CSV table of C-alpha atoms in Angstrom, one decimal:
chain,number,residue,atom,x,y,z
U,1,MET,CA,0.3,-0.4,-0.1
U,2,ARG,CA,3.0,2.5,0.9
U,3,ALA,CA,4.5,1.7,-2.0
U,4,ALA,CA,2.3,2.3,-4.2
U,5,ARG,CA,1.9,5.5,-2.8
U,6,LEU,CA,5.4,6.2,-3.0
U,7,ILE,CA,4.6,6.0,-6.6
U,8,LYS,CA,1.6,8.1,-7.1
U,9,MET,CA,3.7,10.9,-5.3
U,10,VAL,CA,6.4,11.0,-7.7
U,11,LEU,CA,4.6,10.8,-10.4
U,12,LEU,CA,1.9,13.5,-8.9
U,13,LEU,CA,5.0,15.9,-9.1
U,14,GLN,CA,6.1,14.8,-12.0
U,15,SER,CA,3.5,16.0,-14.1
U,16,ARG,CA,3.3,19.3,-12.3
U,17,PRO,CA,5.5,21.9,-11.3
U,18,ALA,CA,5.3,22.0,-7.4
U,19,MET,CA,2.3,21.1,-4.6
U,20,THR,CA,1.5,21.6,-1.3
U,21,ALA,CA,1.5,19.3,1.5
U,22,ALA,CA,-2.0,19.4,1.7
U,23,GLU,CA,-2.3,19.1,-2.6
U,24,LEU,CA,-1.2,15.8,-2.0
U,25,ALA,CA,-2.3,14.8,1.3
U,26,GLN,CA,-5.7,15.2,-0.7
U,27,GLU,CA,-4.5,13.4,-4.0
U,28,LEU,CA,-3.0,10.8,-1.7
U,29,GLU,CA,-5.7,10.6,0.7
U,30,VAL,CA,-3.5,10.5,3.3
U,31,SER,CA,-3.0,13.4,6.0
U,32,GLU,CA,0.1,15.8,5.4
U,33,ARG,CA,2.1,14.4,8.8
U,34,THR,CA,2.4,10.9,6.7
U,35,VAL,CA,2.9,13.4,3.7
U,36,THR,CA,6.0,15.1,5.2
U,37,ARG,CA,6.8,11.2,6.1
U,38,ASP,CA,6.7,10.2,2.8
U,39,ALA,CA,8.8,12.8,1.3
U,40,GLN,CA,11.6,12.0,3.6
U,41,ALA,CA,11.0,8.5,2.6
U,42,LEU,CA,11.5,9.7,-1.1
U,43,SER,CA,14.4,11.5,-0.5
U,44,GLU,CA,16.4,8.7,1.4
U,45,ALA,CA,16.0,6.2,-1.6
U,46,GLY,CA,17.3,8.9,-4.0
U,47,VAL,CA,14.3,10.7,-6.2
U,48,PRO,CA,15.4,14.3,-5.6
U,49,VAL,CA,12.5,15.7,-3.3
U,50,TYR,CA,12.6,19.4,-2.6
U,51,ALA,CA,10.9,21.2,0.3
U,52,ASP,CA,10.2,25.0,0.1
U,53,ARG,CA,9.6,26.5,3.6
U,54,GLY,CA,7.2,29.1,3.7
U,55,ARG,CA,3.3,29.8,2.7
U,56,ALA,CA,3.9,29.5,-1.0
U,57,GLY,CA,5.9,26.1,-0.6
U,58,GLY,CA,5.6,22.7,-0.9
U,59,TYR,CA,7.1,19.9,-2.2
U,60,ARG,CA,9.0,19.8,-6.1
U,61,LEU,CA,11.4,17.5,-8.0
U,62,ILE,CA,14.7,19.2,-8.6
U,63,GLY,CA,17.4,18.2,-11.4
U,64,GLY,CA,14.8,17.7,-14.0
U,65,TYR,CA,14.1,14.5,-12.5
U,66,ARG,CA,11.6,11.5,-14.2
U,67,THR,CA,10.9,8.1,-13.1
U,68,ARG,CA,10.4,5.3,-15.1
U,69,LEU,CA,7.6,3.7,-13.5
U,70,THR,CA,5.2,5.5,-15.7
U,71,GLY,CA,4.1,2.2,-17.6
U,72,LEU,CA,0.6,1.0,-17.7
U,73,ALA,CA,-0.7,-2.3,-16.0
U,74,ARG,CA,-3.7,-4.0,-18.3
U,75,ASN,CA,-6.0,-3.0,-15.8
U,76,GLU,CA,-4.9,0.5,-15.9
U,77,ALA,CA,-4.7,0.4,-19.2
U,78,GLU,CA,-8.3,-0.6,-19.8
U,79,ALA,CA,-9.8,1.4,-17.5
U,80,LEU,CA,-7.6,5.0,-19.3
U,81,PHE,CA,-10.1,4.1,-22.6
U,82,LEU,CA,-13.1,4.1,-20.0
U,83,SER,CA,-11.7,7.5,-18.6
U,84,GLY,CA,-14.3,9.4,-19.6
U,85,LEU,CA,-17.6,7.4,-18.0
U,86,PRO,CA,-16.1,8.8,-14.4
U,87,SER,CA,-19.5,7.3,-13.3
U,88,ALA,CA,-19.7,3.8,-14.6
U,89,LEU,CA,-15.8,3.4,-13.6
U,90,ARG,CA,-16.7,4.5,-10.1
U,91,GLU,CA,-20.0,1.6,-9.9
U,92,MET,CA,-17.3,-1.4,-11.4
U,93,GLY,CA,-14.7,0.1,-8.6
U,94,LEU,CA,-12.3,0.7,-11.6
U,95,GLU,CA,-11.9,4.4,-10.2
U,96,ASP,CA,-8.7,4.1,-8.8
U,97,ALA,CA,-6.9,1.9,-12.1
U,98,ALA,CA,-7.8,5.1,-14.2
U,99,SER,CA,-6.5,7.3,-12.2
U,100,ALA,CA,-3.5,5.8,-11.4
U,101,ALA,CA,-3.6,5.3,-15.7
U,102,ARG,CA,-4.4,9.2,-15.9
U,103,LEU,CA,-0.9,10.4,-13.9
U,104,LYS,CA,1.3,7.7,-15.2
U,105,VAL,CA,0.1,9.3,-19.3
U,106,SER,CA,0.6,12.8,-17.3
U,107,ALA,CA,4.0,12.2,-16.4
U,108,ALA,CA,5.5,10.8,-19.3
U,109,LEU,CA,3.9,13.6,-21.3
U,110,LEU,CA,5.2,17.3,-22.5
U,111,PRO,CA,5.1,20.0,-20.2
U,112,SER,CA,3.0,21.8,-22.4
U,113,LEU,CA,0.5,19.0,-23.2
U,114,ARG,CA,0.4,18.1,-19.1
U,115,ASP,CA,-3.4,19.6,-18.7
U,116,ALA,CA,-4.7,18.2,-21.5
U,117,SER,CA,-6.7,15.6,-19.4
U,118,ASP,CA,-8.4,18.9,-17.8
U,119,SER,CA,-9.0,20.2,-20.6
U,120,ALA,CA,-11.3,17.7,-22.1
U,121,ALA,CA,-12.6,17.1,-18.6
U,122,GLN,CA,-14.2,20.2,-18.8
U,123,ARG,CA,-15.3,20.1,-22.0
U,124,PHE,CA,-17.1,16.7,-22.5
U,125,HIS,CA,-18.8,14.4,-19.5
U,126,LEU,CA,-21.1,12.1,-20.3
U,127,ASP,CA,-24.6,11.5,-17.4
U,128,ALA,CA,-25.5,8.1,-18.2
U,129,PRO,CA,-28.8,8.2,-16.4
U,130,GLY,CA,-32.4,9.6,-18.1
U,131,TRP,CA,-34.0,12.3,-16.5
U,132,TYR,CA,-35.9,11.6,-13.5
U,133,GLN,CA,-34.2,8.9,-11.5
U,134,GLU,CA,-32.7,8.4,-9.2
U,135,PRO,CA,-29.1,6.5,-10.2
U,136,VAL,CA,-29.1,3.2,-8.2
U,137,THR,CA,-25.6,1.2,-8.4
U,138,PRO,CA,-26.2,-2.6,-8.0
U,139,GLU,CA,-24.5,-3.9,-5.0
U,140,LEU,CA,-23.2,-6.8,-6.9
U,141,LEU,CA,-21.6,-5.1,-10.2
U,142,PRO,CA,-18.3,-5.0,-8.9
U,143,ALA,CA,-18.3,-8.7,-8.4
U,144,VAL,CA,-19.5,-9.4,-11.9
U,145,ALA,CA,-17.1,-6.2,-13.9
U,146,GLU,CA,-13.7,-8.4,-12.1
U,147,ALA,CA,-15.3,-11.5,-13.5
U,148,VAL,CA,-15.9,-9.4,-17.2
U,149,TRP,CA,-12.3,-8.2,-17.1
U,150,ASP,CA,-10.6,-11.1,-15.9
U,151,ASP,CA,-12.8,-13.4,-18.2
U,152,ARG,CA,-13.8,-16.0,-15.6
U,153,ILE,CA,-16.5,-18.2,-14.8
U,154,VAL,CA,-19.4,-16.8,-13.0
U,155,ARG,CA,-22.0,-18.6,-10.8
U,156,ALA,CA,-24.8,-16.3,-10.2
U,157,ARG,CA,-28.9,-16.6,-8.8
U,158,TYR,CA,-31.3,-14.6,-10.7
U,159,ARG,CA,-34.6,-12.8,-10.7
U,160,ARG,CA,-36.5,-13.0,-13.2
U,161,ASN,CA,-39.0,-10.8,-15.1
U,162,GLY,CA,-42.3,-10.1,-12.8
U,163,ARG,CA,-41.4,-13.7,-11.5
U,164,ASP,CA,-40.8,-14.0,-7.4
U,165,ASP,CA,-38.9,-17.2,-8.6
U,166,GLU,CA,-35.1,-17.3,-8.8
U,167,VAL,CA,-33.2,-19.3,-11.2
U,168,GLU,CA,-29.4,-20.7,-10.8
U,169,ARG,CA,-26.5,-19.8,-13.8
U,170,GLU,CA,-23.5,-20.5,-14.7
U,171,LEU,CA,-22.7,-17.5,-17.0
U,172,ALA,CA,-19.8,-16.8,-19.0
U,173,PRO,CA,-19.6,-12.9,-18.9
U,174,TYR,CA,-18.3,-11.4,-22.4
U,175,GLY,CA,-19.3,-7.3,-21.1
U,176,LEU,CA,-21.6,-4.9,-19.5
U,177,VAL,CA,-23.4,-2.4,-21.3
U,178,LEU,CA,-24.8,0.7,-19.1
U,179,LYS,CA,-28.3,2.0,-20.8
U,180,ALA,CA,-30.0,4.8,-19.4
U,181,GLY,CA,-28.9,4.5,-16.5
U,182,VAL,CA,-29.6,1.0,-15.5
U,183,TRP,CA,-26.5,-2.0,-16.3
U,184,TYR,CA,-26.6,-5.5,-18.4
U,185,LEU,CA,-25.0,-8.1,-19.2
U,186,CYS,CA,-24.4,-9.8,-21.9
U,187,ALA,CA,-23.4,-13.7,-21.1
U,188,ARG,CA,-22.9,-16.9,-23.1
U,189,VAL,CA,-25.3,-19.3,-21.3
U,190,ALA,CA,-24.4,-23.4,-22.8
U,191,ASP,CA,-24.3,-22.6,-26.2
U,192,ASP,CA,-26.5,-18.8,-26.0
U,193,PHE,CA,-25.5,-15.3,-25.4
U,194,ARG,CA,-28.6,-13.3,-23.5
U,195,VAL,CA,-28.6,-10.2,-21.2
U,196,TYR,CA,-29.5,-10.1,-18.3
U,197,ARG,CA,-30.1,-7.1,-15.8
U,198,ILE,CA,-27.4,-6.9,-12.9
U,199,ASP,CA,-29.7,-5.4,-10.0
U,200,ARG,CA,-31.6,-8.8,-10.9
U,201,PHE,CA,-29.6,-10.7,-9.5
U,202,SER,CA,-29.7,-11.6,-5.9
U,203,ALA,CA,-25.8,-13.9,-5.3
U,204,VAL,CA,-22.7,-13.6,-7.7
U,205,ALA,CA,-19.9,-15.9,-6.6
U,206,VAL,CA,-16.9,-15.4,-9.1
U,207,SER,CA,-15.0,-18.7,-9.9
U,208,ASP,CA,-11.2,-19.1,-10.6
U,209,GLU,CA,-12.5,-21.1,-13.7
U,210,ARG,CA,-11.6,-18.9,-17.3
U,211,PHE,CA,-13.7,-19.5,-20.1
U,212,GLU,CA,-12.6,-18.7,-23.6
U,213,ARG,CA,-14.1,-16.3,-26.2
U,214,GLU,CA,-15.4,-16.4,-29.1
U,215,GLU,CA,-12.5,-14.5,-30.9
U,216,GLN,CA,-15.9,-12.8,-34.0
U,217,PHE,CA,-18.2,-11.9,-30.3
U,218,ASP,CA,-18.6,-7.9,-31.2
U,219,LEU,CA,-20.8,-6.5,-28.1
U,220,PRO,CA,-21.7,-3.4,-29.7
U,221,GLY,CA,-22.8,-4.9,-32.7
U,222,PHE,CA,-24.5,-8.0,-30.3
U,223,TRP,CA,-26.8,-4.9,-28.4
U,224,ASP,CA,-27.6,-3.3,-31.3
U,225,GLU,CA,-29.5,-6.8,-32.3
U,226,ARG,CA,-31.1,-7.6,-29.5
U,227,ALA,CA,-32.2,-3.8,-28.4
U,228,ALA,CA,-34.3,-4.1,-31.4
U,229,GLN,CA,-35.4,-7.6,-30.7
U,230,PHE,CA,-36.5,-6.4,-27.6
U,231,ALA,CA,-38.3,-3.0,-28.5
U,232,ARG,CA,-39.4,-5.1,-31.2
U,233,SER,CA,-40.9,-8.0,-28.9
U,234,LEU,CA,-43.0,-5.2,-27.1
U,235,LEU,CA,-44.9,-3.4,-29.5
U,236,ARG,CA,-48.2,-6.6,-29.7
U,237,THR,CA,-50.6,-4.6,-30.8
U,238,GLU,CA,-51.5,-2.0,-33.1
U,239,VAL,CA,-53.9,1.7,-33.1
U,240,THR,CA,-55.3,3.2,-36.7
U,241,VAL,CA,-54.6,7.0,-36.3
U,242,ARG,CA,-55.3,10.0,-38.3
U,243,VAL,CA,-52.5,12.6,-37.9
U,244,THR,CA,-51.9,16.2,-39.3
U,245,GLU,CA,-48.7,17.1,-40.8
U,246,GLU,CA,-47.9,18.2,-37.4
U,247,GLY,CA,-48.5,15.5,-35.7
U,248,VAL,CA,-46.9,13.2,-38.0
U,249,ARG,CA,-43.3,15.6,-37.3
U,250,ARG,CA,-44.3,15.1,-33.6
U,251,LEU,CA,-44.7,11.2,-33.4
U,252,PRO,CA,-41.4,10.0,-33.8
U,253,TYR,CA,-40.6,12.1,-30.4
U,254,VAL,CA,-43.7,9.9,-28.3
U,255,MET,CA,-43.5,6.0,-30.0
U,256,ASP,CA,-40.6,4.2,-30.8
U,257,ARG,CA,-39.1,6.0,-34.0
U,258,SER,CA,-38.3,3.1,-35.6
U,259,ALA,CA,-41.6,1.9,-35.3
U,260,VAL,CA,-43.0,5.0,-36.1
U,261,HIS,CA,-41.1,5.4,-39.4
U,262,ASP,CA,-41.2,2.5,-40.7
U,263,ALA,CA,-45.6,2.6,-40.4
U,264,LEU,CA,-45.5,5.8,-41.9
U,265,ASP,CA,-43.6,4.3,-44.9
U,266,ALA,CA,-46.8,1.8,-45.5
U,267,ALA,CA,-49.0,4.6,-45.1
U,268,GLY,CA,-51.1,5.4,-47.9
U,269,PRO,CA,-51.1,8.9,-49.3
U,270,SER,CA,-52.4,12.0,-47.2
U,271,ASP,CA,-56.0,12.8,-47.5
U,272,THR,CA,-57.9,16.4,-48.6
U,273,GLU,CA,-56.9,17.8,-45.6
U,274,GLY,CA,-53.1,17.2,-45.8
U,275,GLN,CA,-54.2,14.2,-43.2
U,276,LEU,CA,-52.2,10.8,-42.8
U,277,THR,CA,-53.7,7.5,-41.2
U,278,VAL,CA,-51.5,5.8,-40.1
U,279,THR,CA,-51.8,2.2,-38.5
U,280,LEU,CA,-49.3,2.0,-35.4
U,281,PRO,CA,-47.3,-0.7,-33.4
U,282,VAL,CA,-47.6,-0.2,-29.8
U,283,GLU,CA,-47.4,-1.9,-26.5
U,284,SER,CA,-50.4,-1.7,-24.8
U,285,LEU,CA,-53.7,0.3,-25.0
U,286,ASP,CA,-52.6,1.6,-22.0
U,287,VAL,CA,-49.0,2.4,-22.9
U,288,ALA,CA,-50.1,3.9,-26.5
U,289,TYR,CA,-53.4,6.0,-24.7
U,290,SER,CA,-50.6,7.4,-22.5
U,291,GLN,CA,-48.0,8.0,-25.2
U,292,LEU,CA,-50.5,10.1,-28.2
U,293,MET,CA,-51.8,11.7,-25.7
U,294,GLY,CA,-49.2,13.8,-25.9
U,295,LEU,CA,-50.1,14.9,-29.7
U,296,GLY,CA,-53.5,16.5,-28.3
U,297,PRO,CA,-55.6,17.8,-31.1
U,298,GLU,CA,-53.2,16.8,-34.3
U,299,LEU,CA,-54.7,13.1,-33.8
U,300,GLU,CA,-57.4,11.4,-34.1
U,301,VAL,CA,-57.4,8.3,-32.8
U,302,LEU,CA,-59.7,5.6,-35.4
U,303,GLU,CA,-59.5,1.9,-34.0
U,304,PRO,CA,-59.8,0.5,-32.0
U,305,ALA,CA,-63.1,1.7,-30.7
U,306,ALA,CA,-62.3,1.1,-26.9
U,307,LEU,CA,-59.3,3.4,-27.3
U,308,ARG,CA,-61.8,6.1,-29.1
U,309,ALA,CA,-63.6,5.4,-26.1
U,310,ARG,CA,-61.0,6.6,-23.8
U,311,PHE,CA,-59.6,9.7,-25.9
U,312,THR,CA,-63.5,11.0,-26.6
U,313,ALA,CA,-64.0,10.7,-22.7
U,314,ALA,CA,-60.7,12.3,-22.2
U,315,ALA,CA,-61.8,15.4,-24.9
U,316,GLU,CA,-65.1,16.1,-23.2
U,317,ARG,CA,-63.6,16.4,-19.8
U,318,LEU,CA,-60.8,18.9,-20.8
U,319,ARG,CA,-63.6,20.5,-23.0
U,320,ASP,CA,-65.8,21.3,-19.4
U,321,LEU,CA,-62.6,21.6,-17.8
U,322,TYR,CA,-61.6,24.9,-20.2
U,323,ARG,CA,-65.5,25.9,-21.3
């Protein structure tokens, strides 16, 4: 632990002209007294750490000293490629590895380029969760992430959607996906690839046994295909509507975009009033009611009769309310 801290201290001083004891203590998560002891230990080991006294003082390396300890460990190199996803790194337990990797890269850069990471961080930030929801980190995510990085077999208990019972599975965890604040695991079960929500795991045991990854497996391509299949599987019924030009423009913003485009392509020409009759695939009549109400007078429900009746009742209530 101390050796890693001493290395980090050298890298910090190598990447900046000077740092105060307070700044080093904050970066290293230790007391200023510990910083003083560590600086003395480095000096005794031959690292030219110089302490400037006074209010503007601090620690610095003299004589253009540069350490050769800038090689990246494998986990640091892998975490570096995710450094633009700070919240995801933190949730997977890789924050320390990413921090060490950034320090090593910074220490190896020319002085004029050492502010590149801060410059990029102030110009790009990814906030993965959707609006109006509190992100919750699954408790077992770090264990699953560890298995993914090391290609280790996982034995897990999983609660299936809409059911109280749990199933036990032996999984080969291939990759993690963060979608709208929800973590998913793409894993191989026997000869089949499946997707699991991490927050539905009730127990995870990471085995010492490793699995052989299929070289042709493409995580982004697999996810895109399964996500499209999932979206299509939800659209189990249909509604027929008549929409204005403005309604046509707004439809993709309230319903599944690809389903709307397919429905519009299959629709006939507009009528004499410029309105278009479209048959839309929807998840359910309740969902369709919630989605299509947002278009207000830009849309008229034609079928099914039950949904049209709900819109009629809603229109009458609105008329009475605003009369």
